[in-house]
Amino acid sequence: MATERRNVIGGVLQSCSTNPMTGFFRDGCCRTGRGDVGVHVVCASVTEEFLAWSRSRGNDLSTPRPEYDFPGLNPGDRWCLCAARWKEALDAGHAPAVVLESTHESALEFVDLADLEAHAMR
């Protein structure tokens, strides 16, 4: 029997985005598994500020990379971010808003629930 994937608030994990299609497995969900060394489990709504900060840290999320099935992001897009990268952005004052229902419970290994709740989309 398959186990339901859970989100950080204890519910069933919801889809983050299918336009653009996100998730390490490109299935719209912020879940992790074999091969996902980045642990792409935080569903974030990216902003121009976050995209610029990420680019300055060597991770350009705006430029399309078709070889990785990556469309390039625009402000307002929802995307599954690496939990450690979101925490780094938080510590630097550039964390984007998160969708708690779509953020996998394993994010709590990297960041406190209170920090995620403080950045929850309203």
PDB file of C-alpha atoms in Angstrom:
ATOM      1  CA  MET A   1       0.000   0.000   0.000  1.00  0.00           C
ATOM      2  CA  ALA A   2       1.363   3.435  -0.998  1.00  0.00           C
ATOM      3  CA  THR A   3       1.936   6.001   1.718  1.00  0.00           C
ATOM      4  CA  GLU A   4       0.390   9.450   1.210  1.00  0.00           C
ATOM      5  CA  ARG A   5       2.884  12.248   0.911  1.00  0.00           C
ATOM      6  CA  ARG A   6       2.459  14.796   3.706  1.00  0.00           C
ATOM      7  CA  ASN A   7       2.991  18.541   3.799  1.00  0.00           C
ATOM      8  CA  VAL A   8       4.563  20.630   6.556  1.00  0.00           C
ATOM      9  CA  ILE A   9       1.207  21.292   8.220  1.00  0.00           C
ATOM     10  CA  GLY A  10       0.272  17.622   8.423  1.00  0.00           C
ATOM     11  CA  GLY A  11      -2.094  17.371   5.469  1.00  0.00           C
ATOM     12  CA  VAL A  12      -1.859  15.566   2.165  1.00  0.00           C
ATOM     13  CA  LEU A  13       0.780  17.165  -0.089  1.00  0.00           C
ATOM     14  CA  GLN A  14      -0.860  19.305  -2.782  1.00  0.00           C
ATOM     15  CA  SER A  15       0.487  20.118  -6.236  1.00  0.00           C
ATOM     16  CA  CYS A  16       2.747  23.171  -6.411  1.00  0.00           C
ATOM     17  CA  SER A  17       2.566  24.001 -10.124  1.00  0.00           C
ATOM     18  CA  THR A  18       1.942  22.433 -13.484  1.00  0.00           C
ATOM     19  CA  ASN A  19       2.497  25.696 -15.394  1.00  0.00           C
ATOM     20  CA  PRO A  20       5.411  25.807 -15.270  1.00  0.00           C
ATOM     21  CA  MET A  21       5.719  22.097 -14.512  1.00  0.00           C
ATOM     22  CA  THR A  22       7.809  21.842 -11.374  1.00  0.00           C
ATOM     23  CA  GLY A  23       9.185  19.244  -8.997  1.00  0.00           C
ATOM     24  CA  PHE A  24      12.332  17.190  -9.152  1.00  0.00           C
ATOM     25  CA  PHE A  25      10.300  14.529 -10.950  1.00  0.00           C
ATOM     26  CA  ARG A  26       8.497  17.169 -13.080  1.00  0.00           C
ATOM     27  CA  ASP A  27       5.113  16.023 -11.846  1.00  0.00           C
ATOM     28  CA  GLY A  28       4.006  19.298 -10.228  1.00  0.00           C
ATOM     29  CA  CYS A  29       4.756  18.135  -6.667  1.00  0.00           C
ATOM     30  CA  CYS A  30       7.526  19.173  -4.304  1.00  0.00           C
ATOM     31  CA  ARG A  31       8.574  15.705  -3.280  1.00  0.00           C
ATOM     32  CA  THR A  32      11.976  14.106  -3.041  1.00  0.00           C
ATOM     33  CA  GLY A  33      13.450  10.715  -3.722  1.00  0.00           C
ATOM     34  CA  ARG A  34      16.394   8.864  -5.150  1.00  0.00           C
ATOM     35  CA  GLY A  35      18.681  11.174  -7.100  1.00  0.00           C
ATOM     36  CA  ASP A  36      17.333  14.430  -5.649  1.00  0.00           C
ATOM     37  CA  VAL A  37      20.486  15.630  -3.908  1.00  0.00           C
ATOM     38  CA  GLY A  38      19.043  19.164  -3.687  1.00  0.00           C
ATOM     39  CA  VAL A  39      15.891  18.054  -1.836  1.00  0.00           C
ATOM     40  CA  HIS A  40      13.451  20.137  -3.933  1.00  0.00           C
ATOM     41  CA  VAL A  41      10.613  20.247  -1.403  1.00  0.00           C
ATOM     42  CA  VAL A  42       9.703  23.906  -0.726  1.00  0.00           C
ATOM     43  CA  CYS A  43       6.901  25.239  -2.915  1.00  0.00           C
ATOM     44  CA  ALA A  44       7.695  28.918  -3.392  1.00  0.00           C
ATOM     45  CA  SER A  45       6.163  31.770  -5.334  1.00  0.00           C
ATOM     46  CA  VAL A  46       9.274  33.422  -6.747  1.00  0.00           C
ATOM     47  CA  THR A  47       9.767  37.176  -6.857  1.00  0.00           C
ATOM     48  CA  GLU A  48      12.059  39.340  -8.959  1.00  0.00           C
ATOM     49  CA  GLU A  49      14.060  40.039  -5.779  1.00  0.00           C
ATOM     50  CA  PHE A  50      14.526  36.326  -5.084  1.00  0.00           C
ATOM     51  CA  LEU A  51      15.392  35.552  -8.725  1.00  0.00           C
ATOM     52  CA  ALA A  52      18.042  38.307  -8.741  1.00  0.00           C
ATOM     53  CA  TRP A  53      19.455  37.104  -5.418  1.00  0.00           C
ATOM     54  CA  SER A  54      19.560  33.492  -6.623  1.00  0.00           C
ATOM     55  CA  ARG A  55      21.300  34.574  -9.850  1.00  0.00           C
ATOM     56  CA  SER A  56      23.873  36.476  -7.757  1.00  0.00           C
ATOM     57  CA  ARG A  57      24.534  33.237  -5.812  1.00  0.00           C
ATOM     58  CA  GLY A  58      25.259  31.328  -9.043  1.00  0.00           C
ATOM     59  CA  ASN A  59      21.823  29.756  -9.525  1.00  0.00           C
ATOM     60  CA  ASP A  60      20.136  31.479 -12.473  1.00  0.00           C
ATOM     61  CA  LEU A  61      16.479  30.455 -12.316  1.00  0.00           C
ATOM     62  CA  SER A  62      15.339  32.952 -14.967  1.00  0.00           C
ATOM     63  CA  THR A  63      17.126  31.574 -18.018  1.00  0.00           C
ATOM     64  CA  PRO A  64      15.473  28.608 -19.763  1.00  0.00           C
ATOM     65  CA  ARG A  65      17.562  25.409 -19.793  1.00  0.00           C
ATOM     66  CA  PRO A  66      15.751  22.993 -22.128  1.00  0.00           C
ATOM     67  CA  GLU A  67      18.384  20.296 -21.621  1.00  0.00           C
ATOM     68  CA  TYR A  68      17.139  20.053 -18.028  1.00  0.00           C
ATOM     69  CA  ASP A  69      13.466  20.507 -18.930  1.00  0.00           C
ATOM     70  CA  PHE A  70      13.655  23.908 -17.216  1.00  0.00           C
ATOM     71  CA  PRO A  71      11.537  26.726 -18.676  1.00  0.00           C
ATOM     72  CA  GLY A  72      13.091  29.646 -16.782  1.00  0.00           C
ATOM     73  CA  LEU A  73      11.014  31.369 -14.128  1.00  0.00           C
ATOM     74  CA  ASN A  74       9.165  34.664 -13.984  1.00  0.00           C
ATOM     75  CA  PRO A  75       8.000  36.546 -10.894  1.00  0.00           C
ATOM     76  CA  GLY A  76       4.834  34.923  -9.567  1.00  0.00           C
ATOM     77  CA  ASP A  77       5.706  31.438 -10.823  1.00  0.00           C
ATOM     78  CA  ARG A  78       5.506  28.659  -8.270  1.00  0.00           C
ATOM     79  CA  TRP A  79       8.549  26.402  -8.138  1.00  0.00           C
ATOM     80  CA  CYS A  80       9.904  23.608  -5.956  1.00  0.00           C
ATOM     81  CA  LEU A  81      13.039  25.029  -4.385  1.00  0.00           C
ATOM     82  CA  CYS A  82      15.813  23.154  -2.625  1.00  0.00           C
ATOM     83  CA  ALA A  83      15.112  23.345   1.095  1.00  0.00           C
ATOM     84  CA  ALA A  84      18.668  24.433   1.926  1.00  0.00           C
ATOM     85  CA  ARG A  85      18.513  27.188  -0.761  1.00  0.00           C
ATOM     86  CA  TRP A  86      15.258  28.519   0.671  1.00  0.00           C
ATOM     87  CA  LYS A  87      16.868  28.556   4.137  1.00  0.00           C
ATOM     88  CA  GLU A  88      19.887  30.375   2.693  1.00  0.00           C
ATOM     89  CA  ALA A  89      17.551  32.952   1.123  1.00  0.00           C
ATOM     90  CA  LEU A  90      15.736  33.296   4.447  1.00  0.00           C
ATOM     91  CA  ASP A  91      18.986  33.948   6.294  1.00  0.00           C
ATOM     92  CA  ALA A  92      19.949  36.547   3.652  1.00  0.00           C
ATOM     93  CA  GLY A  93      16.571  38.302   3.846  1.00  0.00           C
ATOM     94  CA  HIS A  94      15.375  37.221   0.369  1.00  0.00           C
ATOM     95  CA  ALA A  95      13.098  34.250   1.032  1.00  0.00           C
ATOM     96  CA  PRO A  96      10.094  34.068  -1.282  1.00  0.00           C
ATOM     97  CA  ALA A  97       6.609  33.232  -0.040  1.00  0.00           C
ATOM     98  CA  VAL A  98       5.803  29.540   0.367  1.00  0.00           C
ATOM     99  CA  VAL A  99       2.696  27.439  -0.160  1.00  0.00           C
ATOM    100  CA  LEU A 100       2.471  25.367   3.023  1.00  0.00           C
ATOM    101  CA  GLU A 101       0.007  22.839   1.597  1.00  0.00           C
ATOM    102  CA  SER A 102       2.450  22.130  -1.249  1.00  0.00           C
ATOM    103  CA  THR A 103       5.683  22.060   0.783  1.00  0.00           C
ATOM    104  CA  HIS A 104       6.799  18.527   1.652  1.00  0.00           C
ATOM    105  CA  GLU A 105       7.234  17.670   5.332  1.00  0.00           C
ATOM    106  CA  SER A 106      10.922  16.839   4.777  1.00  0.00           C
ATOM    107  CA  ALA A 107      11.545  20.601   4.495  1.00  0.00           C
ATOM    108  CA  LEU A 108      11.335  20.610   8.295  1.00  0.00           C
ATOM    109  CA  GLU A 109      14.733  18.894   8.386  1.00  0.00           C
ATOM    110  CA  PHE A 110      16.191  22.168   7.057  1.00  0.00           C
ATOM    111  CA  VAL A 111      13.946  24.961   8.287  1.00  0.00           C
ATOM    112  CA  ASP A 112      11.590  25.598  11.194  1.00  0.00           C
ATOM    113  CA  LEU A 113       7.849  25.487  10.635  1.00  0.00           C
ATOM    114  CA  ALA A 114       7.561  28.931  12.227  1.00  0.00           C
ATOM    115  CA  ASP A 115       9.810  30.401   9.505  1.00  0.00           C
ATOM    116  CA  LEU A 116       7.752  28.734   6.779  1.00  0.00           C
ATOM    117  CA  GLU A 117       4.527  29.963   8.377  1.00  0.00           C
ATOM    118  CA  ALA A 118       5.927  33.501   8.591  1.00  0.00           C
ATOM    119  CA  HIS A 119       6.468  33.379   4.816  1.00  0.00           C
ATOM    120  CA  ALA A 120       3.235  31.584   3.921  1.00  0.00           C
ATOM    121  CA  MET A 121       1.251  32.961   0.995  1.00  0.00           C
ATOM    122  CA  ARG A 122      -1.789  34.796   2.224  1.00  0.00           C
TER     123      ARG A 122
END
